[in-house]
Amino acid sequence: MTTIRIDGRDCPTRSDINLLQACLEAGANLPYFCWHPELGSVGACRQCAIKQFSGPEDRKGRIVMACMTPVSENAIISIDDPEARDFRAGVIEWMMVNHPHDCPVCEEGSECHLQDMTVMTGHNTRRYRFTKRTHRNQDLGPFVKHEMNRCIACYRCVRFYRDYAGGDDLAAFASHDNVYFGRAEDGTLRNAFSGNLVEICPTGVFTDKPFSAVYTRKWDMRGAPSVCVHCAVGCNTIVNAREETLRRVLNRYNTDINRYVLCDRGRFGHGFINAPTRIRTPLRAIDGQQVPVPMADALTAFARMATQGRIVGIVSPRAALETCFSLHALVGPEHFSTGQTRQEQECTELAHTLLTRHPGALPTLHEMESADAVLVLGEDVCATAPRLGLSLRQSVRQASFHTADNAKVPRWMDAAVRTLGGECPSNLHILTPAPTDLDNVAAETFRAAPDDIARLGFAIAYAIDPFAPPVTDLTPDDAAHAARIAQALMAARKPLVVSGMQYGSPTLMQATASIAAALVRTIPAAGLSLVLPECNSMGLAMLGGLPLETVMEQARAGEISTLVVVENDLTRHLDLADVADLVAAVPNIVVIDHTMTPLCQHASLVLPIATFSESNGTLVNQEGRAQRFFQAVFPPAPIQAGWRWIQALARSLDPSMHPITGLIDWRDLDEALAALAMAFPDLAPAVMAAPEADYRINGEKLRSQTYRASGRTVIRSFVSVRDQPPPASPDTPFSSSMEGAYEPDMPGALVPYYQTPAWNSVQALNRFQSEIGGPMRGGPSGIRLLSPAENQNTEAQPYAYATDIPAPYIPQADTVLVLPDTRLFGSEELSMFSPPITARSSAPTLGLPASATGSGRMVLHLEDGPHDLPVEPVPGLPEGTVLCPTHMVARAFRFPRIARLEGLTDGGERP
Amino acid sequence: MTSSALLTIILTPLLLLALATLLTWVERRLLGLWQDRHGPNRVGPGGMFQAVADGIKILFKQDWIPPFADRDVFILAPAIGMMTALLSFAVIPITMGTGIAGDLNVGLLFILAMMGLGVYAVVLAGWSSNSKFALLGGMRAAAQMISYEVFMGLALLGVVMMAGSFSLHDIVTAQAGLWFIIPQCLGFGVFLLAGIAETHRLPFDLPEGENELGAGFHTEYSGMKFGMFFIAEYAGIVLVSSLVTTLYLGGWRGPLLPPAVWFLLKTGGMVAFFILLRASLPRPRYDQLMALGWKVLLPLSLLNVMATGTILMLRASL
Amino acid sequence: MFNTLRTLLLTALHAFHRRATVQYPEQQPYLPPRYRGRIVLSRDPDGEERCVACNLCAVACPVDCISLQKTETDGRWRPEYFRINFSRCIFCGFCEEACPTYAIQLTPDFEMGEYARPNLVYEKEDLLISGTGKYPDYSFYNVAGIPIPGKERGASERERPPIDLHSLLP
């Protein structure tokens, strides 16, 4: 810590930052463009000019760029100095020279950093009366809209896209005043993080295309802190809604997880909420047809079903914790299924066990960025947990940071550090069957079948810790490879091992945990991270329940009369034949879901549930962090939160036949969570994931609309001209209107939008952080349920290594091993109901080893029949395997899958 | 009782009520005239039926008695006000031999008595309403009306002394040569001011001064009960005007025109004067009003009595 | 005393003054063009809706009686719906001041009494007029950098044609 003097005011500040950060952290309003907390400084825009004085006697001073000047002890600077002000006014006037007159039709308007900075600088009249430069735009695909005329050439976009996110199809073109940011030719931006350009761009060059179709100004939208439901990473989001429809999803800063960046699946995957597939009313099967019925009829129908026999409940890893627990309370633990196949459930439970047993660190995504050696085993993290993949990409820069530290170059001096980093070797090792997006920054990649990767993993563990079980009959190449990786990991200060259940292989995760545990022998900070498939997989693993196979057995035995399926499309987990069996064996299937999944066709009762944007609940992400999401939309009557539906079902039952206590008495979410905490002590801290519904600031609820939300007296006047009170929910501390408290040090879990005086763009976030890039002023969002095990891997307390080392994979002559090709756009269930994601996803192809000779199309024989697919050679794919997109060819995907593959005859006819 | 008397009993209140109602319209038209605008001119010829429209409106208003009011007194108060105003007209001589109840030899005393009773309407209304504004209005009314009754009576004493009778008929007859306004100019002034104060008209409407007391003693009144206070006030104006005519302006006397027309003209002129006062003068402070009464009007009226008495004595002794 | 009498006289003399009241239905007062009455949405000189659904009128409205939703056709922004609740409107004219395209204008028409309040909720069809209102020549898209059908990129007022990215000439 040090102190600097800003305009005569002494401000304590950190010594390893630049003056711009110091000024912003001190609460001063200093305009800037090209600097970004995550991207560092390049000094491209010249906007943050200030005066620096050499000492108290220096009256003249000199203009410096605040973002390029490190904080020095007792520095004396001035923001308000007339010369500095004039300099900044001149810069903004230059920038505005070519800026078009189109703010009214710009999606950035109302949250535009350029607008804010122009106002802050005081530039309000255009003096330039000559012609403006114009650019042609490009079609950048379904996510991002391009309007190059608005560009101020701050270079943030290419720095983010190329340097940070590793994209290669966005670049700066042309020269001098004409500089152009775009692709070499029109086309979809390929990078998985292209959507962040919307937030990164300080003006309206890159805007949110799906949002533009339902555009609303920022001040008009209700915001709510939320959690992404499209993978298990649990990125924090802000959902924006108006007129009770969801309009967009924005990044919400969580210092430990997603920070400033959200993947495109999370940002654009919310389309399922307003899609035509949405269920909005209860449906009842009458004479083979599903007809809309009132809520009371639906509940009566359920009560009648319940008299016929046993009720079994199936939840899903994408349902909120409260929903799962309420069904658990309704049907009882012996009739409660997690809705996963045995293999999936074993994998998630194993992941939970391995993480709790891990003696080292369980790093957050942010901590992963500072890992200096990373080993990824058998998981394409860029597809299954994209944000985690981005963190691993950042970890590659650790070597360049160390070089920069040695060269006394501050880490935020982006261009210099990246130049230095050009010669620094990567320490990222990737062992996967198929290529991943991280391969281009990896030190080395290794392609093998999952079992072979597990074997190599055990070999690495053995190379690190001789107490680990050895792997016999390893090829000399593999042994050398294992030794090399082991050496790289052991040389690191913060090594990290990452795996997951993409390939459904428990041994792979065992091997990963073994490596991490072995590393702890010498490096206590060694980290382990396991990627899970769904947003609440970890929560469900901690809740426990029966696998689907057990439910199938009970159903076939005729023991189930009513099956309540909550937010689960069983056709994605069970083969068609199994689904048919289940439908035949169970007389009543009640599906509670928000989207018309194929399973709904077989349901005798379908109940509409609220989505994450319409209800409040808790999700546990893959690192065991319980996080609360809040509603931005108040859905019309029959749609309600999952646990309220299940409560309504419970209340409709005959109390003499089904004595259910607790569940039917819950009045709000907090009572549901309290009951959960009583029943599952492991999950008890989830209560504290966010402040309770009676949380108040200065006696007031928290407002979820900006102070200038418009149209209050007219927005629903086409229905009735009478004023209605704003909707309210007993589950949240938010008021749904513009009335209530809002301040920068509100709890991190309860920030509904970012806005402070003079800062209307997302850059207002700086004011909400205790230090820029650091924790939120109001405390963290969410709470970790897992903590590293206390027993270190020592001689006295050795780690219990797994010993079931698999046999090497031997390619078969007549069959192939079908490996899941998990796709960022296409494999995840809900996002595929979102139109922009569907547009972005590509048709399924069959990946074959490059050596395999095949015609353009081949036929893959899966359990549900033959599939004729175009073939694509995949370099490095092991012999005897094929890569098949999950859920896109056969709806259900189960591990491991051995299938027959045959080429088409010359005539193209199927044999 | 003859049928004509019965007819008089029925017709007179109706006629007077109609007159008072019409007066509300006349007042608004005149105020408009003096304030460069039109006043109500939409309903009927010249807006004449505006009074009818207002009457219908007020009749159909909800008649609300506040739960905290003293119910019986609350209902009684406007009735007293209405009754005293109407009763006073009984002894006003319109022409020689024409009057509602004929000539009463203590007519002036009867009128003073009725006016004295009129105070009860206001005081009881203010008291029974049980609200602070009404109570304040009632208190003011009591003090103001009782005080001004004193000067009124003293001012009239001069007229009575000159006429030598309490009968209004005799008083008019006594003005055959000279209207009393000339010899009794002091008394006329005092009586006029006291008359305004008695009827709590502007500018002496402190009991209901709306910008300080809401609506004063009738704050809690609504519907036709309020309407009765309203009508009583206008009846009061006509009463005071006709009294001034009778006592000081020679009653029905005048050349050329028939006596009844003269009476109506003079009374109408006085009513117009009352309205002109309202149109032009601001309301004094309450203490100023009381000071005017006790410090100016009382000595003046006493002086008037003394002077009249002295002159009469001197004239008699000659 | 004298003052009081003088006041009475002066007031009485007003009986001979001209009356200031305008007898409204029979006698129509002169309303200047900038009188703030009923709100309309005007059109471009070429007949297209001027409103670009920027929401600035809605946010400027002190009684929050304007609501609209943006939609887009051929690069032109326009309101999908545009609703004003005139039973709330106070005719302050802030919306007109806020409008960057001269679309929303207040007119000298104030005769909009209704017996039922829902009739005072005006939709876009009720608000749109066929003319340009007070600003006959203004067209937002002539000065904005956005291309629309009939106007190429770089063809707005004071704009150069688009840059040829393949040229490195200064």
XYZ file of N, CA, C and O in Angstrom, chain A residues 153-265:
452
model
N -11.716 3.231 -32.389
C -10.375 2.637 -32.515
C -9.641 2.514 -31.189
O -8.500 2.916 -31.058
N -10.303 1.965 -30.194
C -9.631 1.765 -28.907
C -8.892 0.435 -28.875
O -8.141 0.170 -27.947
N -9.158 -0.421 -29.831
C -8.502 -1.726 -29.959
C -8.902 -2.721 -28.891
O -8.299 -3.774 -28.762
N -9.929 -2.390 -28.095
C -10.318 -3.360 -27.062
C -10.794 -4.668 -27.679
O -10.529 -5.736 -27.158
N -11.546 -4.579 -28.800
C -12.172 -5.778 -29.354
C -11.129 -6.797 -29.784
O -11.195 -7.967 -29.407
N -10.150 -6.352 -30.562
C -9.175 -7.342 -31.032
C -8.280 -7.806 -29.898
O -7.845 -8.963 -29.869
N -8.028 -6.934 -28.948
C -7.210 -7.361 -27.809
C -7.940 -8.432 -27.015
O -7.344 -9.407 -26.564
N -9.246 -8.232 -26.846
C -9.991 -9.263 -26.132
C -10.079 -10.531 -26.976
O -9.775 -11.632 -26.525
N -10.490 -10.334 -28.225
C -10.842 -11.496 -29.047
C -9.610 -12.334 -29.365
O -9.634 -13.555 -29.277
N -8.541 -11.690 -29.727
C -7.351 -12.432 -30.146
C -6.477 -12.775 -28.946
O -6.113 -13.920 -28.736
N -6.136 -11.756 -28.164
C -5.152 -11.973 -27.099
C -5.753 -12.697 -25.908
O -5.113 -13.540 -25.291
N -6.974 -12.348 -25.574
C -7.537 -12.897 -24.338
C -8.284 -14.189 -24.610
O -8.074 -15.197 -23.942
N -9.190 -14.170 -25.623
C -10.042 -15.331 -25.852
C -9.454 -16.272 -26.894
O -10.017 -17.335 -27.137
N -8.352 -15.903 -27.500
C -7.694 -16.823 -28.414
C -8.362 -16.962 -29.763
O -8.108 -17.918 -30.479
N -9.218 -16.027 -30.126
C -9.853 -16.095 -31.440
C -8.880 -15.646 -32.506
O -7.880 -14.982 -32.226
N -9.139 -16.033 -33.754
C -8.228 -15.593 -34.808
C -8.975 -14.981 -35.991
O -8.380 -14.665 -36.996
N -10.307 -14.835 -35.880
C -11.024 -14.338 -37.041
C -11.570 -12.936 -36.831
O -12.538 -12.541 -37.451
N -10.970 -12.179 -35.952
C -11.311 -10.759 -35.844
C -9.982 -10.026 -35.784
O -9.090 -10.423 -35.038
N -9.846 -8.999 -36.604
C -8.552 -8.324 -36.637
C -8.747 -6.865 -37.005
O -9.824 -6.457 -37.421
N -7.686 -6.104 -36.830
C -7.696 -4.703 -37.261
C -7.156 -4.645 -38.676
O -6.117 -5.241 -38.982
N -7.885 -3.967 -39.544
C -7.466 -3.849 -40.939
C -7.282 -2.378 -41.289
O -7.681 -1.491 -40.541
N -6.727 -2.149 -42.472
C -6.540 -0.820 -43.043
C -5.609 0.027 -42.173
O -4.967 -0.491 -41.248
N -5.545 1.301 -42.491
C -4.507 2.101 -41.847
C -5.063 3.434 -41.370
O -6.215 3.780 -41.637
N -4.253 4.161 -40.675
C -4.488 5.505 -40.104
C -5.945 5.729 -39.700
O -6.491 4.962 -38.907
N -6.588 6.726 -40.255
C -7.941 7.080 -39.849
C -8.954 6.022 -40.256
O -10.088 6.007 -39.764
N -8.551 5.127 -41.145
C -9.510 4.182 -41.720
C -9.544 2.850 -40.981
O -10.174 1.915 -41.462
N -8.846 2.748 -39.888
C -8.656 1.427 -39.275
C -10.003 0.754 -39.029
O -10.978 1.388 -38.640
N -10.026 -0.539 -39.325
C -11.275 -1.285 -39.398
C -11.145 -2.537 -38.550
O -10.161 -3.266 -38.645
N -12.151 -2.805 -37.741
C -12.132 -4.005 -36.907
C -13.214 -4.941 -37.399
O -14.401 -4.614 -37.354
N -12.792 -6.081 -37.886
C -13.775 -7.029 -38.404
C -13.077 -8.295 -38.844
O -11.914 -8.547 -38.503
N -13.825 -9.095 -39.597
C -13.256 -10.321 -40.125
C -12.698 -10.050 -41.516
O -13.005 -9.050 -42.141
N -11.892 -10.987 -41.989
C -11.345 -10.823 -43.325
C -12.482 -10.798 -44.343
O -12.418 -10.124 -45.352
N -13.510 -11.567 -44.081
C -14.708 -11.503 -44.913
C -15.920 -11.778 -44.031
O -15.778 -12.271 -42.905
N -17.105 -11.464 -44.524
C -18.322 -11.691 -43.744
C -18.381 -13.122 -43.246
O -17.958 -14.044 -43.947
N -18.931 -13.326 -42.090
C -19.073 -14.682 -41.587
C -19.208 -14.677 -40.089
O -18.962 -13.671 -39.424
N -19.628 -15.834 -39.574
C -19.869 -15.954 -38.142
C -18.557 -15.919 -37.380
O -17.590 -16.568 -37.766
N -18.536 -15.169 -36.299
C -17.369 -15.178 -35.419
C -17.266 -16.549 -34.788
O -18.227 -17.054 -34.210
N -16.114 -17.174 -34.896
C -15.988 -18.571 -34.482
C -15.724 -18.718 -32.993
O -15.927 -19.784 -32.440
N -15.203 -17.718 -32.379
C -14.794 -17.882 -30.987
C -16.000 -18.034 -30.068
O -17.056 -17.454 -30.302
N -15.818 -18.836 -29.015
C -16.912 -19.129 -28.102
C -17.234 -17.955 -27.195
O -18.181 -18.009 -26.423
N -16.438 -16.894 -27.257
C -16.652 -15.762 -26.353
C -16.942 -14.480 -27.120
O -16.761 -13.384 -26.612
N -17.401 -14.644 -28.368
C -17.608 -13.469 -29.212
C -18.649 -12.533 -28.609
O -18.583 -11.321 -28.817
N -19.595 -13.073 -27.865
C -20.645 -12.242 -27.283
C -20.113 -11.192 -26.336
O -20.754 -10.160 -26.112
N -18.940 -11.436 -25.767
C -18.405 -10.454 -24.830
C -17.986 -9.164 -25.511
O -17.809 -8.151 -24.846
N -17.826 -9.204 -26.836
C -17.512 -7.966 -27.553
C -18.568 -6.913 -27.254
O -18.291 -5.720 -27.214
N -19.798 -7.358 -27.021
C -20.896 -6.446 -26.721
C -20.573 -5.622 -25.476
O -20.846 -4.426 -25.422
N -20.005 -6.278 -24.489
C -19.693 -5.567 -23.244
C -18.310 -4.933 -23.296
O -18.068 -3.921 -22.637
N -17.407 -5.559 -24.045
C -16.037 -5.045 -24.102
C -15.999 -3.744 -24.897
O -15.346 -2.781 -24.505
N -16.727 -3.698 -26.012
C -16.703 -2.509 -26.874
C -17.286 -1.328 -26.108
O -18.398 -1.391 -25.613
N -16.542 -0.230 -26.011
C -17.057 0.901 -25.232
C -18.159 1.654 -25.950
O -18.797 2.518 -25.366
N -18.385 1.354 -27.202
C -19.460 2.029 -27.912
C -20.263 0.993 -28.683
O -20.220 -0.186 -28.341
N -21.019 1.407 -29.691
C -21.986 0.490 -30.285
C -21.512 -0.227 -31.526
O -22.329 -0.539 -32.392
N -20.221 -0.497 -31.645
C -19.761 -1.214 -32.839
C -20.254 -2.657 -32.797
O -20.808 -3.172 -33.766
N -20.066 -3.303 -31.652
C -20.552 -4.664 -31.497
C -21.730 -4.641 -30.527
O -21.582 -4.225 -29.376
N -22.888 -5.036 -31.003
C -24.057 -5.058 -30.133
C -24.713 -6.423 -30.203
O -24.452 -7.218 -31.113
N -25.562 -6.659 -29.245
C -26.176 -7.966 -29.036
C -27.312 -8.144 -30.050
O -28.316 -7.449 -29.989
N -27.133 -9.053 -30.981
C -28.109 -9.176 -32.067
C -29.451 -9.740 -31.600
O -30.498 -9.159 -31.912
N -29.496 -10.843 -30.846
C -30.809 -11.307 -30.385
C -31.511 -10.275 -29.505
O -32.724 -10.117 -29.565
N -30.739 -9.547 -28.720
C -31.332 -8.517 -27.859
C -31.901 -7.383 -28.705
O -32.935 -6.802 -28.382
N -31.238 -7.084 -29.809
C -31.708 -5.999 -30.671
C -33.120 -6.262 -31.175
O -33.897 -5.337 -31.361
N -33.457 -7.535 -31.381
C -34.794 -7.861 -31.883
C -35.872 -7.532 -30.851
O -37.016 -7.263 -31.210
N -35.526 -7.562 -29.584
C -36.503 -7.251 -28.528
C -35.968 -6.090 -27.696
O -36.108 -6.045 -26.486
N -35.370 -5.127 -28.408
C -34.558 -4.123 -27.738
C -35.345 -3.258 -26.753
O -36.469 -2.852 -27.014
N -34.714 -2.977 -25.663
C -35.236 -2.059 -24.655
C -34.048 -1.359 -24.032
O -32.987 -1.958 -23.886
N -34.242 -0.097 -23.708
C -33.130 0.627 -23.076
C -32.839 0.038 -21.693
O -33.728 -0.461 -21.021
N -31.599 0.231 -21.289
C -31.173 -0.345 -20.015
C -32.029 0.168 -18.863
O -32.364 -0.577 -17.952
N -32.387 1.457 -18.935
C -33.107 2.029 -17.799
C -34.521 1.471 -17.673
O -35.169 1.654 -16.665
N -35.025 0.842 -18.730
C -36.396 0.345 -18.710
C -36.498 -1.095 -18.223
O -37.599 -1.607 -18.063
N -35.369 -1.746 -18.065
C -35.448 -3.179 -17.780
C -35.287 -3.460 -16.293
O -34.527 -2.792 -15.606
N -36.036 -4.453 -15.860
C -35.851 -4.951 -14.508
C -34.659 -5.898 -14.545
O -34.524 -6.688 -15.468
N -33.801 -5.801 -13.558
C -32.643 -6.687 -13.518
C -32.751 -7.611 -12.335
O -33.444 -7.320 -11.361
N -32.080 -8.745 -12.442
C -32.024 -9.636 -11.294
C -30.723 -10.404 -11.377
O -30.312 -10.823 -12.465
N -30.052 -10.574 -10.251
C -28.851 -11.403 -10.255
C -29.246 -12.848 -10.511
O -30.220 -13.338 -9.935
N -28.522 -13.507 -11.375
C -28.899 -14.860 -11.727
C -27.649 -15.706 -11.896
O -26.523 -15.219 -11.760
N -27.868 -16.964 -12.199
C -26.771 -17.900 -12.395
C -27.043 -18.653 -13.688
O -28.175 -19.070 -13.938
N -26.009 -18.785 -14.502
C -26.179 -19.443 -15.797
C -26.515 -20.916 -15.592
O -25.961 -21.577 -14.722
N -27.448 -21.409 -16.411
C -27.905 -22.792 -16.238
C -27.408 -23.703 -17.356
O -27.843 -24.830 -17.465
N -26.489 -23.200 -18.190
C -26.148 -23.979 -19.374
C -24.894 -24.823 -19.223
O -24.492 -25.492 -20.157
N -24.226 -24.769 -18.089
C -23.200 -25.759 -17.795
C -22.952 -25.721 -16.296
O -23.587 -24.963 -15.577
N -22.022 -26.516 -15.841
C -21.846 -26.672 -14.399
C -20.905 -25.644 -13.793
O -20.661 -25.663 -12.596
N -20.368 -24.742 -14.610
C -19.413 -23.777 -14.065
C -20.120 -22.791 -13.133
O -19.579 -22.372 -12.122
N -21.355 -22.442 -13.482
C -22.118 -21.550 -12.603
C -21.710 -20.103 -12.723
O -21.553 -19.405 -11.721
N -21.505 -19.636 -13.955
C -21.180 -18.230 -14.152
C -22.325 -17.378 -13.639
O -23.492 -17.729 -13.763
N -21.968 -16.226 -13.086
C -22.984 -15.304 -12.578
C -23.465 -14.428 -13.716
O -22.667 -13.947 -14.526
N -24.766 -14.238 -13.765
C -25.321 -13.424 -14.833
C -26.306 -12.419 -14.242
O -26.748 -12.551 -13.102
N -26.617 -11.443 -15.057
C -27.717 -10.530 -14.763
C -28.764 -10.787 -15.827
O -28.442 -10.790 -17.019
N -29.982 -11.066 -15.418
C -31.050 -11.225 -16.402
C -31.857 -9.938 -16.427
O -32.151 -9.355 -15.394
N -32.166 -9.498 -17.628
C -32.925 -8.257 -17.812
C -34.273 -8.587 -18.417
O -34.354 -9.370 -19.356
N -35.314 -7.963 -17.875
C -36.652 -8.266 -18.365
C -37.455 -6.987 -18.457
O -37.222 -6.021 -17.724
N -38.399 -6.983 -19.376
C -39.379 -5.905 -19.427
C -40.675 -6.505 -19.926
O -40.659 -7.448 -20.717
N -41.776 -5.958 -19.467
C -43.104 -6.451 -19.831
C -43.197 -7.957 -19.589
O -43.780 -8.692 -20.382
N -42.590 -8.397 -18.515
C -42.616 -9.804 -18.104
C -42.113 -10.748 -19.187
O -42.575 -11.876 -19.317
N -41.188 -10.264 -20.009
C -40.462 -11.194 -20.880
C -38.976 -10.945 -20.681
O -38.546 -9.813 -20.463
N -38.214 -12.030 -20.771
C -36.776 -11.920 -20.614
C -36.204 -11.289 -21.871
O -36.527 -11.702 -22.981
N -35.342 -10.285 -21.711
C -34.793 -9.614 -22.873
C -33.348 -10.026 -23.147
O -32.954 -10.164 -24.281
N -32.549 -10.154 -22.130
C -31.156 -10.511 -22.393
C -30.498 -11.015 -21.114
O -31.043 -10.867 -20.015
N -29.326 -11.576 -21.314
C -28.499 -12.015 -20.208
C -27.160 -11.301 -20.326
O -26.582 -11.222 -21.404
N -26.728 -10.737 -19.225
C -25.465 -10.010 -19.184
C -24.543 -10.688 -18.196
O -24.974 -11.430 -17.326
N -23.272 -10.369 -18.326
C -22.314 -10.889 -17.364
C -22.488 -10.197 -16.021
O -22.752 -9.011 -15.951
N -22.399 -10.980 -14.944
C -22.367 -10.389 -13.604
C -21.036 -10.772 -12.990
O -20.681 -11.951 -12.947
N -20.331 -9.787 -12.524
C -18.986 -10.012 -12.028
C -19.007 -10.880 -10.782
O -19.700 -10.576 -9.818
N -18.288 -11.975 -10.851
C -18.033 -12.749 -9.644
C -16.538 -12.953 -9.602
O -15.958 -13.581 -10.495
N -15.924 -12.409 -8.602
C -14.461 -12.359 -8.599
C -13.826 -13.744 -8.683
O -12.721 -13.898 -9.153
N -14.572 -14.773 -8.252
C -13.984 -16.106 -8.233
C -14.278 -16.897 -9.501
O -13.557 -17.826 -9.824
N -15.362 -16.584 -10.162
C -15.760 -17.443 -11.282
C -15.573 -16.707 -12.596
O -14.478 -16.594 -13.097
N -16.654 -16.177 -13.110
C -16.589 -15.702 -14.490
C -15.967 -14.322 -14.635
O -15.569 -13.937 -15.705
N -15.886 -13.553 -13.588
C -15.313 -12.204 -13.649
C -15.958 -11.380 -14.760
O -17.145 -11.112 -14.680
N -15.203 -11.019 -15.798
C -15.747 -10.093 -16.791
C -16.302 -10.798 -18.032
O -16.776 -10.143 -18.941
N -16.209 -12.094 -18.082
C -16.448 -12.787 -19.358
C -17.457 -13.911 -19.189
O -17.450 -14.637 -18.202
N -18.318 -14.024 -20.188
C -19.356 -15.048 -20.210
C -19.256 -15.731 -21.573
O -18.979 -15.078 -22.565
N -19.510 -17.030 -21.629
C -19.418 -17.686 -22.933
C -20.708 -17.437 -23.713
O -21.725 -17.029 -23.166
N -20.660 -17.680 -25.005
C -21.803 -17.379 -25.862
C -23.005 -18.250 -25.532
O -24.145 -17.834 -25.701
N -22.752 -19.482 -25.072
C -23.886 -20.338 -24.732
C -24.650 -19.751 -23.554
O -25.878 -19.755 -23.515
